[in-house]
Amino acid sequence: MTDRARHSLARLVEAHYEELRAFVRRRVGSASAAQDVVQETWLRVAAEPAERAPEPPRPLAQARAYIYRVAGNLAIDRLRRDRLELRHGAGLPLPLEQPGTEPGPDRVVAAREEMAILRQAIQELPERCRDAFLLYRGEGLTMRETALRLGISEKTVEKHVAKAMLHCRRRLAEAGIEP
């Protein structure tokens, strides 16, 4: 999966955060566990290996279905882990998990920092530029669909998206993060 696709999916998770959280909460029964699962969903799609996720261009419905499948699978994993803890007793060591299946703590912290920087960078954009960027990159609309929704030309959408990408890259570079 390309970096663009990963960021697009991550933005989609952000755009549907509350909806995803409600979906996961119905499965795990806990608001805090649901929040953890949705955050883990974001991390998974942001760091997804190329062979595991569909390559763009993909319709928004397909991308949404993908993030819901990831969140649902992570919710099931969470329930299994919780059951295992109950069975083995609190405080007792659990059987070892497969190495490399989850990002390490350093990657989790780095991803959260990147996410905060990107959120701030997006908020700094002029409103029209931000709207075009979020529709195109976050919701997965095409340039044409974004232009129609905003009532502007495709060329203007292109310029807004390029401006937003450049701004985000600069903010990441200023923070010492390679985009």
mmCIF file of the C-alpha atoms, coordinates in Angstrom:
data_MODEL
# 
_entry.id   MODEL 
# 
loop_
_atom_site.group_PDB 
_atom_site.id 
_atom_site.type_symbol 
_atom_site.label_atom_id 
_atom_site.label_alt_id 
_atom_site.label_comp_id 
_atom_site.label_asym_id 
_atom_site.label_entity_id 
_atom_site.label_seq_id 
_atom_site.pdbx_PDB_ins_code 
_atom_site.Cartn_x 
_atom_site.Cartn_y 
_atom_site.Cartn_z 
_atom_site.occupancy 
_atom_site.B_iso_or_equiv 
_atom_site.pdbx_formal_charge 
_atom_site.auth_seq_id 
_atom_site.auth_comp_id 
_atom_site.auth_asym_id 
_atom_site.auth_atom_id 
_atom_site.pdbx_PDB_model_num 
ATOM 1   C CA . MET A 1 1   ? 0.000   0.000   0.000   1.00 0.00 ? 1   MET A CA 1 
ATOM 2   C CA . THR A 1 2   ? 1.334   3.429   -0.807  1.00 0.00 ? 2   THR A CA 1 
ATOM 3   C CA . ASP A 1 3   ? 1.872   6.130   1.811   1.00 0.00 ? 3   ASP A CA 1 
ATOM 4   C CA . ARG A 1 4   ? -0.998  8.006   0.207   1.00 0.00 ? 4   ARG A CA 1 
ATOM 5   C CA . ALA A 1 5   ? -3.352  5.072   0.704   1.00 0.00 ? 5   ALA A CA 1 
ATOM 6   C CA . ARG A 1 6   ? -2.243  4.602   4.317   1.00 0.00 ? 6   ARG A CA 1 
ATOM 7   C CA . HIS A 1 7   ? -2.808  8.285   5.097   1.00 0.00 ? 7   HIS A CA 1 
ATOM 8   C CA . SER A 1 8   ? -6.152  8.219   3.295   1.00 0.00 ? 8   SER A CA 1 
ATOM 9   C CA . LEU A 1 9   ? -7.319  5.258   5.367   1.00 0.00 ? 9   LEU A CA 1 
ATOM 10  C CA . ALA A 1 10  ? -5.996  6.839   8.564   1.00 0.00 ? 10  ALA A CA 1 
ATOM 11  C CA . ARG A 1 11  ? -7.915  10.038  7.764   1.00 0.00 ? 11  ARG A CA 1 
ATOM 12  C CA . LEU A 1 12  ? -11.018 7.946   7.144   1.00 0.00 ? 12  LEU A CA 1 
ATOM 13  C CA . VAL A 1 13  ? -10.658 6.415   10.617  1.00 0.00 ? 13  VAL A CA 1 
ATOM 14  C CA . GLU A 1 14  ? -10.376 9.944   12.039  1.00 0.00 ? 14  GLU A CA 1 
ATOM 15  C CA . ALA A 1 15  ? -13.386 11.168  10.069  1.00 0.00 ? 15  ALA A CA 1 
ATOM 16  C CA . HIS A 1 16  ? -15.536 8.282   11.340  1.00 0.00 ? 16  HIS A CA 1 
ATOM 17  C CA . TYR A 1 17  ? -14.049 8.098   14.836  1.00 0.00 ? 17  TYR A CA 1 
ATOM 18  C CA . GLU A 1 18  ? -17.300 8.417   16.812  1.00 0.00 ? 18  GLU A CA 1 
ATOM 19  C CA . GLU A 1 19  ? -19.173 6.042   14.508  1.00 0.00 ? 19  GLU A CA 1 
ATOM 20  C CA . LEU A 1 20  ? -16.361 3.473   14.733  1.00 0.00 ? 20  LEU A CA 1 
ATOM 21  C CA . ARG A 1 21  ? -16.182 3.865   18.518  1.00 0.00 ? 21  ARG A CA 1 
ATOM 22  C CA . ALA A 1 22  ? -19.920 3.173   18.831  1.00 0.00 ? 22  ALA A CA 1 
ATOM 23  C CA . PHE A 1 23  ? -19.573 0.154   16.510  1.00 0.00 ? 23  PHE A CA 1 
ATOM 24  C CA . VAL A 1 24  ? -16.713 -1.275  18.581  1.00 0.00 ? 24  VAL A CA 1 
ATOM 25  C CA . ARG A 1 25  ? -18.364 -0.445  21.915  1.00 0.00 ? 25  ARG A CA 1 
ATOM 26  C CA . ARG A 1 26  ? -21.346 -2.593  20.968  1.00 0.00 ? 26  ARG A CA 1 
ATOM 27  C CA . ARG A 1 27  ? -18.930 -5.480  20.535  1.00 0.00 ? 27  ARG A CA 1 
ATOM 28  C CA . VAL A 1 28  ? -16.618 -5.019  23.519  1.00 0.00 ? 28  VAL A CA 1 
ATOM 29  C CA . GLY A 1 29  ? -19.087 -3.448  25.974  1.00 0.00 ? 29  GLY A CA 1 
ATOM 30  C CA . SER A 1 30  ? -16.708 -0.819  27.318  1.00 0.00 ? 30  SER A CA 1 
ATOM 31  C CA . ALA A 1 31  ? -16.190 2.789   26.238  1.00 0.00 ? 31  ALA A CA 1 
ATOM 32  C CA . SER A 1 32  ? -12.509 2.812   27.197  1.00 0.00 ? 32  SER A CA 1 
ATOM 33  C CA . ALA A 1 33  ? -11.838 -0.513  25.459  1.00 0.00 ? 33  ALA A CA 1 
ATOM 34  C CA . ALA A 1 34  ? -13.662 0.786   22.374  1.00 0.00 ? 34  ALA A CA 1 
ATOM 35  C CA . GLN A 1 35  ? -11.499 3.904   22.363  1.00 0.00 ? 35  GLN A CA 1 
ATOM 36  C CA . ASP A 1 36  ? -8.362  1.751   22.611  1.00 0.00 ? 36  ASP A CA 1 
ATOM 37  C CA . VAL A 1 37  ? -9.534  -0.451  19.736  1.00 0.00 ? 37  VAL A CA 1 
ATOM 38  C CA . VAL A 1 38  ? -10.279 2.540   17.469  1.00 0.00 ? 38  VAL A CA 1 
ATOM 39  C CA . GLN A 1 39  ? -6.859  4.026   18.228  1.00 0.00 ? 39  GLN A CA 1 
ATOM 40  C CA . GLU A 1 40  ? -5.298  0.670   17.426  1.00 0.00 ? 40  GLU A CA 1 
ATOM 41  C CA . THR A 1 41  ? -7.330  0.602   14.197  1.00 0.00 ? 41  THR A CA 1 
ATOM 42  C CA . TRP A 1 42  ? -5.797  3.937   13.194  1.00 0.00 ? 42  TRP A CA 1 
ATOM 43  C CA . LEU A 1 43  ? -2.325  2.636   13.977  1.00 0.00 ? 43  LEU A CA 1 
ATOM 44  C CA . ARG A 1 44  ? -2.923  -0.555  12.003  1.00 0.00 ? 44  ARG A CA 1 
ATOM 45  C CA . VAL A 1 45  ? -4.151  1.155   8.850   1.00 0.00 ? 45  VAL A CA 1 
ATOM 46  C CA . ALA A 1 46  ? -1.431  3.809   9.103   1.00 0.00 ? 46  ALA A CA 1 
ATOM 47  C CA . ALA A 1 47  ? 1.261   1.108   9.279   1.00 0.00 ? 47  ALA A CA 1 
ATOM 48  C CA . GLU A 1 48  ? -0.428  -1.563  7.120   1.00 0.00 ? 48  GLU A CA 1 
ATOM 49  C CA . PRO A 1 49  ? 1.990   -3.675  5.046   1.00 0.00 ? 49  PRO A CA 1 
ATOM 50  C CA . ALA A 1 50  ? 1.452   -3.385  1.307   1.00 0.00 ? 50  ALA A CA 1 
ATOM 51  C CA . GLU A 1 51  ? 0.254   -6.943  0.802   1.00 0.00 ? 51  GLU A CA 1 
ATOM 52  C CA . ARG A 1 52  ? -2.584  -6.739  3.360   1.00 0.00 ? 52  ARG A CA 1 
ATOM 53  C CA . ALA A 1 53  ? -4.713  -3.844  2.155   1.00 0.00 ? 53  ALA A CA 1 
ATOM 54  C CA . PRO A 1 54  ? -6.356  -2.860  -1.123  1.00 0.00 ? 54  PRO A CA 1 
ATOM 55  C CA . GLU A 1 55  ? -4.547  -0.355  -3.313  1.00 0.00 ? 55  GLU A CA 1 
ATOM 56  C CA . PRO A 1 56  ? -6.267  2.899   -4.297  1.00 0.00 ? 56  PRO A CA 1 
ATOM 57  C CA . PRO A 1 57  ? -8.173  4.110   -6.104  1.00 0.00 ? 57  PRO A CA 1 
ATOM 58  C CA . ARG A 1 58  ? -10.979 2.529   -4.137  1.00 0.00 ? 58  ARG A CA 1 
ATOM 59  C CA . PRO A 1 59  ? -14.514 3.726   -3.639  1.00 0.00 ? 59  PRO A CA 1 
ATOM 60  C CA . LEU A 1 60  ? -15.271 5.300   -0.288  1.00 0.00 ? 60  LEU A CA 1 
ATOM 61  C CA . ALA A 1 61  ? -17.637 2.437   0.578   1.00 0.00 ? 61  ALA A CA 1 
ATOM 62  C CA . GLN A 1 62  ? -14.861 -0.118  0.071   1.00 0.00 ? 62  GLN A CA 1 
ATOM 63  C CA . ALA A 1 63  ? -12.430 1.901   2.196   1.00 0.00 ? 63  ALA A CA 1 
ATOM 64  C CA . ARG A 1 64  ? -15.038 2.276   4.968   1.00 0.00 ? 64  ARG A CA 1 
ATOM 65  C CA . ALA A 1 65  ? -15.769 -1.450  4.855   1.00 0.00 ? 65  ALA A CA 1 
ATOM 66  C CA . TYR A 1 66  ? -12.043 -2.132  5.175   1.00 0.00 ? 66  TYR A CA 1 
ATOM 67  C CA . ILE A 1 67  ? -11.574 0.038   8.292   1.00 0.00 ? 67  ILE A CA 1 
ATOM 68  C CA . TYR A 1 68  ? -14.701 -1.468  9.855   1.00 0.00 ? 68  TYR A CA 1 
ATOM 69  C CA . ARG A 1 69  ? -13.343 -4.954  9.189   1.00 0.00 ? 69  ARG A CA 1 
ATOM 70  C CA . VAL A 1 70  ? -10.019 -4.001  10.804  1.00 0.00 ? 70  VAL A CA 1 
ATOM 71  C CA . ALA A 1 71  ? -11.830 -2.486  13.817  1.00 0.00 ? 71  ALA A CA 1 
ATOM 72  C CA . GLY A 1 72  ? -14.118 -5.516  14.118  1.00 0.00 ? 72  GLY A CA 1 
ATOM 73  C CA . ASN A 1 73  ? -11.190 -7.922  14.012  1.00 0.00 ? 73  ASN A CA 1 
ATOM 74  C CA . LEU A 1 74  ? -9.310  -5.902  16.625  1.00 0.00 ? 74  LEU A CA 1 
ATOM 75  C CA . ALA A 1 75  ? -12.430 -5.888  18.829  1.00 0.00 ? 75  ALA A CA 1 
ATOM 76  C CA . ILE A 1 76  ? -12.558 -9.689  18.601  1.00 0.00 ? 76  ILE A CA 1 
ATOM 77  C CA . ASP A 1 77  ? -8.853  -9.850  19.475  1.00 0.00 ? 77  ASP A CA 1 
ATOM 78  C CA . ARG A 1 78  ? -9.512  -7.600  22.470  1.00 0.00 ? 78  ARG A CA 1 
ATOM 79  C CA . LEU A 1 79  ? -12.341 -9.839  23.695  1.00 0.00 ? 79  LEU A CA 1 
ATOM 80  C CA . ARG A 1 80  ? -10.156 -12.936 23.319  1.00 0.00 ? 80  ARG A CA 1 
ATOM 81  C CA . ARG A 1 81  ? -7.342  -11.266 25.245  1.00 0.00 ? 81  ARG A CA 1 
ATOM 82  C CA . ASP A 1 82  ? -9.754  -10.225 28.006  1.00 0.00 ? 82  ASP A CA 1 
ATOM 83  C CA . ARG A 1 83  ? -11.163 -13.772 28.253  1.00 0.00 ? 83  ARG A CA 1 
ATOM 84  C CA . LEU A 1 84  ? -7.666  -15.203 28.396  1.00 0.00 ? 84  LEU A CA 1 
ATOM 85  C CA . GLU A 1 85  ? -6.777  -12.834 31.232  1.00 0.00 ? 85  GLU A CA 1 
ATOM 86  C CA . LEU A 1 86  ? -9.890  -13.912 33.131  1.00 0.00 ? 86  LEU A CA 1 
ATOM 87  C CA . ARG A 1 87  ? -9.084  -17.576 32.604  1.00 0.00 ? 87  ARG A CA 1 
ATOM 88  C CA . HIS A 1 88  ? -5.449  -17.230 33.670  1.00 0.00 ? 88  HIS A CA 1 
ATOM 89  C CA . GLY A 1 89  ? -6.138  -14.799 36.485  1.00 0.00 ? 89  GLY A CA 1 
ATOM 90  C CA . ALA A 1 90  ? -5.195  -11.164 36.760  1.00 0.00 ? 90  ALA A CA 1 
ATOM 91  C CA . GLY A 1 91  ? -1.524  -10.480 37.197  1.00 0.00 ? 91  GLY A CA 1 
ATOM 92  C CA . LEU A 1 92  ? -0.342  -13.820 35.866  1.00 0.00 ? 92  LEU A CA 1 
ATOM 93  C CA . PRO A 1 93  ? 1.795   -13.833 32.750  1.00 0.00 ? 93  PRO A CA 1 
ATOM 94  C CA . LEU A 1 94  ? -0.119  -14.597 29.568  1.00 0.00 ? 94  LEU A CA 1 
ATOM 95  C CA . PRO A 1 95  ? 1.139   -16.881 26.825  1.00 0.00 ? 95  PRO A CA 1 
ATOM 96  C CA . LEU A 1 96  ? 3.521   -15.047 24.544  1.00 0.00 ? 96  LEU A CA 1 
ATOM 97  C CA . GLU A 1 97  ? 1.981   -13.238 21.609  1.00 0.00 ? 97  GLU A CA 1 
ATOM 98  C CA . GLN A 1 98  ? 3.381   -13.510 18.137  1.00 0.00 ? 98  GLN A CA 1 
ATOM 99  C CA . PRO A 1 99  ? 6.319   -11.115 17.793  1.00 0.00 ? 99  PRO A CA 1 
ATOM 100 C CA . GLY A 1 100 ? 5.850   -8.351  15.279  1.00 0.00 ? 100 GLY A CA 1 
ATOM 101 C CA . THR A 1 101 ? 2.064   -8.561  15.130  1.00 0.00 ? 101 THR A CA 1 
ATOM 102 C CA . GLU A 1 102 ? 1.531   -5.257  16.904  1.00 0.00 ? 102 GLU A CA 1 
ATOM 103 C CA . PRO A 1 103 ? 3.498   -2.034  16.733  1.00 0.00 ? 103 PRO A CA 1 
ATOM 104 C CA . GLY A 1 104 ? 5.877   -1.499  19.634  1.00 0.00 ? 104 GLY A CA 1 
ATOM 105 C CA . PRO A 1 105 ? 5.348   1.244   22.208  1.00 0.00 ? 105 PRO A CA 1 
ATOM 106 C CA . ASP A 1 106 ? 7.836   3.526   20.485  1.00 0.00 ? 106 ASP A CA 1 
ATOM 107 C CA . ARG A 1 107 ? 5.936   3.251   17.193  1.00 0.00 ? 107 ARG A CA 1 
ATOM 108 C CA . VAL A 1 108 ? 2.627   3.896   18.962  1.00 0.00 ? 108 VAL A CA 1 
ATOM 109 C CA . VAL A 1 109 ? 3.995   7.063   20.583  1.00 0.00 ? 109 VAL A CA 1 
ATOM 110 C CA . ALA A 1 110 ? 5.549   8.227   17.303  1.00 0.00 ? 110 ALA A CA 1 
ATOM 111 C CA . ALA A 1 111 ? 2.293   7.635   15.415  1.00 0.00 ? 111 ALA A CA 1 
ATOM 112 C CA . ARG A 1 112 ? 0.324   9.600   18.006  1.00 0.00 ? 112 ARG A CA 1 
ATOM 113 C CA . GLU A 1 113 ? 2.786   12.489  17.762  1.00 0.00 ? 113 GLU A CA 1 
ATOM 114 C CA . GLU A 1 114 ? 2.563   12.455  13.967  1.00 0.00 ? 114 GLU A CA 1 
ATOM 115 C CA . MET A 1 115 ? -1.220  12.396  14.154  1.00 0.00 ? 115 MET A CA 1 
ATOM 116 C CA . ALA A 1 116 ? -1.279  15.404  16.506  1.00 0.00 ? 116 ALA A CA 1 
ATOM 117 C CA . ILE A 1 117 ? 1.096   17.352  14.255  1.00 0.00 ? 117 ILE A CA 1 
ATOM 118 C CA . LEU A 1 118 ? -0.976  16.527  11.169  1.00 0.00 ? 118 LEU A CA 1 
ATOM 119 C CA . ARG A 1 119 ? -4.246  17.469  12.885  1.00 0.00 ? 119 ARG A CA 1 
ATOM 120 C CA . GLN A 1 120 ? -2.755  20.817  13.885  1.00 0.00 ? 120 GLN A CA 1 
ATOM 121 C CA . ALA A 1 121 ? -1.326  21.388  10.400  1.00 0.00 ? 121 ALA A CA 1 
ATOM 122 C CA . ILE A 1 122 ? -4.715  20.670  8.820   1.00 0.00 ? 122 ILE A CA 1 
ATOM 123 C CA . GLN A 1 123 ? -6.439  23.062  11.228  1.00 0.00 ? 123 GLN A CA 1 
ATOM 124 C CA . GLU A 1 124 ? -3.974  25.791  10.191  1.00 0.00 ? 124 GLU A CA 1 
ATOM 125 C CA . LEU A 1 125 ? -5.068  25.558  6.547   1.00 0.00 ? 125 LEU A CA 1 
ATOM 126 C CA . PRO A 1 126 ? -7.521  28.071  5.085   1.00 0.00 ? 126 PRO A CA 1 
ATOM 127 C CA . GLU A 1 127 ? -11.069 26.691  5.296   1.00 0.00 ? 127 GLU A CA 1 
ATOM 128 C CA . ARG A 1 128 ? -11.563 26.009  1.568   1.00 0.00 ? 128 ARG A CA 1 
ATOM 129 C CA . CYS A 1 129 ? -8.150  24.356  1.288   1.00 0.00 ? 129 CYS A CA 1 
ATOM 130 C CA . ARG A 1 130 ? -8.852  22.217  4.378   1.00 0.00 ? 130 ARG A CA 1 
ATOM 131 C CA . ASP A 1 131 ? -12.265 21.178  3.046   1.00 0.00 ? 131 ASP A CA 1 
ATOM 132 C CA . ALA A 1 132 ? -10.840 20.141  -0.326  1.00 0.00 ? 132 ALA A CA 1 
ATOM 133 C CA . PHE A 1 133 ? -8.014  18.229  1.323   1.00 0.00 ? 133 PHE A CA 1 
ATOM 134 C CA . LEU A 1 134 ? -10.269 16.356  3.765   1.00 0.00 ? 134 LEU A CA 1 
ATOM 135 C CA . LEU A 1 135 ? -12.778 15.412  1.078   1.00 0.00 ? 135 LEU A CA 1 
ATOM 136 C CA . TYR A 1 136 ? -10.096 14.205  -1.312  1.00 0.00 ? 136 TYR A CA 1 
ATOM 137 C CA . ARG A 1 137 ? -7.651  12.563  1.097   1.00 0.00 ? 137 ARG A CA 1 
ATOM 138 C CA . GLY A 1 138 ? -9.864  11.838  4.106   1.00 0.00 ? 138 GLY A CA 1 
ATOM 139 C CA . GLU A 1 139 ? -13.072 10.693  2.469   1.00 0.00 ? 139 GLU A CA 1 
ATOM 140 C CA . GLY A 1 140 ? -11.480 9.313   -0.675  1.00 0.00 ? 140 GLY A CA 1 
ATOM 141 C CA . LEU A 1 141 ? -13.484 11.392  -3.140  1.00 0.00 ? 141 LEU A CA 1 
ATOM 142 C CA . THR A 1 142 ? -12.059 11.909  -6.614  1.00 0.00 ? 142 THR A CA 1 
ATOM 143 C CA . MET A 1 143 ? -10.872 15.344  -7.731  1.00 0.00 ? 143 MET A CA 1 
ATOM 144 C CA . ARG A 1 144 ? -14.053 15.675  -9.786  1.00 0.00 ? 144 ARG A CA 1 
ATOM 145 C CA . GLU A 1 145 ? -16.339 14.656  -6.889  1.00 0.00 ? 145 GLU A CA 1 
ATOM 146 C CA . THR A 1 146 ? -14.527 17.052  -4.559  1.00 0.00 ? 146 THR A CA 1 
ATOM 147 C CA . ALA A 1 147 ? -14.822 19.868  -7.099  1.00 0.00 ? 147 ALA A CA 1 
ATOM 148 C CA . LEU A 1 148 ? -18.544 19.230  -7.580  1.00 0.00 ? 148 LEU A CA 1 
ATOM 149 C CA . ARG A 1 149 ? -19.198 19.075  -3.848  1.00 0.00 ? 149 ARG A CA 1 
ATOM 150 C CA . LEU A 1 150 ? -17.332 22.354  -3.224  1.00 0.00 ? 150 LEU A CA 1 
ATOM 151 C CA . GLY A 1 151 ? -18.487 24.102  -6.389  1.00 0.00 ? 151 GLY A CA 1 
ATOM 152 C CA . ILE A 1 152 ? -14.956 24.762  -7.635  1.00 0.00 ? 152 ILE A CA 1 
ATOM 153 C CA . SER A 1 153 ? -12.859 23.531  -10.559 1.00 0.00 ? 153 SER A CA 1 
ATOM 154 C CA . GLU A 1 154 ? -10.829 20.337  -10.484 1.00 0.00 ? 154 GLU A CA 1 
ATOM 155 C CA . LYS A 1 155 ? -7.700  22.424  -11.024 1.00 0.00 ? 155 LYS A CA 1 
ATOM 156 C CA . THR A 1 156 ? -8.510  24.437  -7.896  1.00 0.00 ? 156 THR A CA 1 
ATOM 157 C CA . VAL A 1 157 ? -9.009  21.218  -5.927  1.00 0.00 ? 157 VAL A CA 1 
ATOM 158 C CA . GLU A 1 158 ? -5.631  20.033  -7.214  1.00 0.00 ? 158 GLU A CA 1 
ATOM 159 C CA . LYS A 1 159 ? -3.986  23.271  -6.045  1.00 0.00 ? 159 LYS A CA 1 
ATOM 160 C CA . HIS A 1 160 ? -5.668  23.090  -2.626  1.00 0.00 ? 160 HIS A CA 1 
ATOM 161 C CA . VAL A 1 161 ? -4.607  19.471  -2.108  1.00 0.00 ? 161 VAL A CA 1 
ATOM 162 C CA . ALA A 1 162 ? -1.029  20.219  -3.195  1.00 0.00 ? 162 ALA A CA 1 
ATOM 163 C CA . LYS A 1 163 ? -0.901  23.231  -0.862  1.00 0.00 ? 163 LYS A CA 1 
ATOM 164 C CA . ALA A 1 164 ? -2.246  21.143  2.040   1.00 0.00 ? 164 ALA A CA 1 
ATOM 165 C CA . MET A 1 165 ? 0.216   18.312  1.401   1.00 0.00 ? 165 MET A CA 1 
ATOM 166 C CA . LEU A 1 166 ? 3.126   20.733  1.268   1.00 0.00 ? 166 LEU A CA 1 
ATOM 167 C CA . HIS A 1 167 ? 1.986   22.380  4.507   1.00 0.00 ? 167 HIS A CA 1 
ATOM 168 C CA . CYS A 1 168 ? 1.668   19.000  6.265   1.00 0.00 ? 168 CYS A CA 1 
ATOM 169 C CA . ARG A 1 169 ? 5.099   17.895  5.023   1.00 0.00 ? 169 ARG A CA 1 
ATOM 170 C CA . ARG A 1 170 ? 6.642   21.141  6.277   1.00 0.00 ? 170 ARG A CA 1 
ATOM 171 C CA . ARG A 1 171 ? 5.073   20.744  9.719   1.00 0.00 ? 171 ARG A CA 1 
ATOM 172 C CA . LEU A 1 172 ? 6.318   17.166  9.951   1.00 0.00 ? 172 LEU A CA 1 
ATOM 173 C CA . ALA A 1 173 ? 9.806   18.227  8.821   1.00 0.00 ? 173 ALA A CA 1 
ATOM 174 C CA . GLU A 1 174 ? 9.836   21.045  11.403  1.00 0.00 ? 174 GLU A CA 1 
ATOM 175 C CA . ALA A 1 175 ? 9.103   18.418  14.050  1.00 0.00 ? 175 ALA A CA 1 
ATOM 176 C CA . GLY A 1 176 ? 11.981  16.285  12.768  1.00 0.00 ? 176 GLY A CA 1 
ATOM 177 C CA . ILE A 1 177 ? 9.715   13.646  11.243  1.00 0.00 ? 177 ILE A CA 1 
ATOM 178 C CA . GLU A 1 178 ? 10.360  12.450  7.729   1.00 0.00 ? 178 GLU A CA 1 
ATOM 179 C CA . PRO A 1 179 ? 7.075   12.494  5.814   1.00 0.00 ? 179 PRO A CA 1 
# 
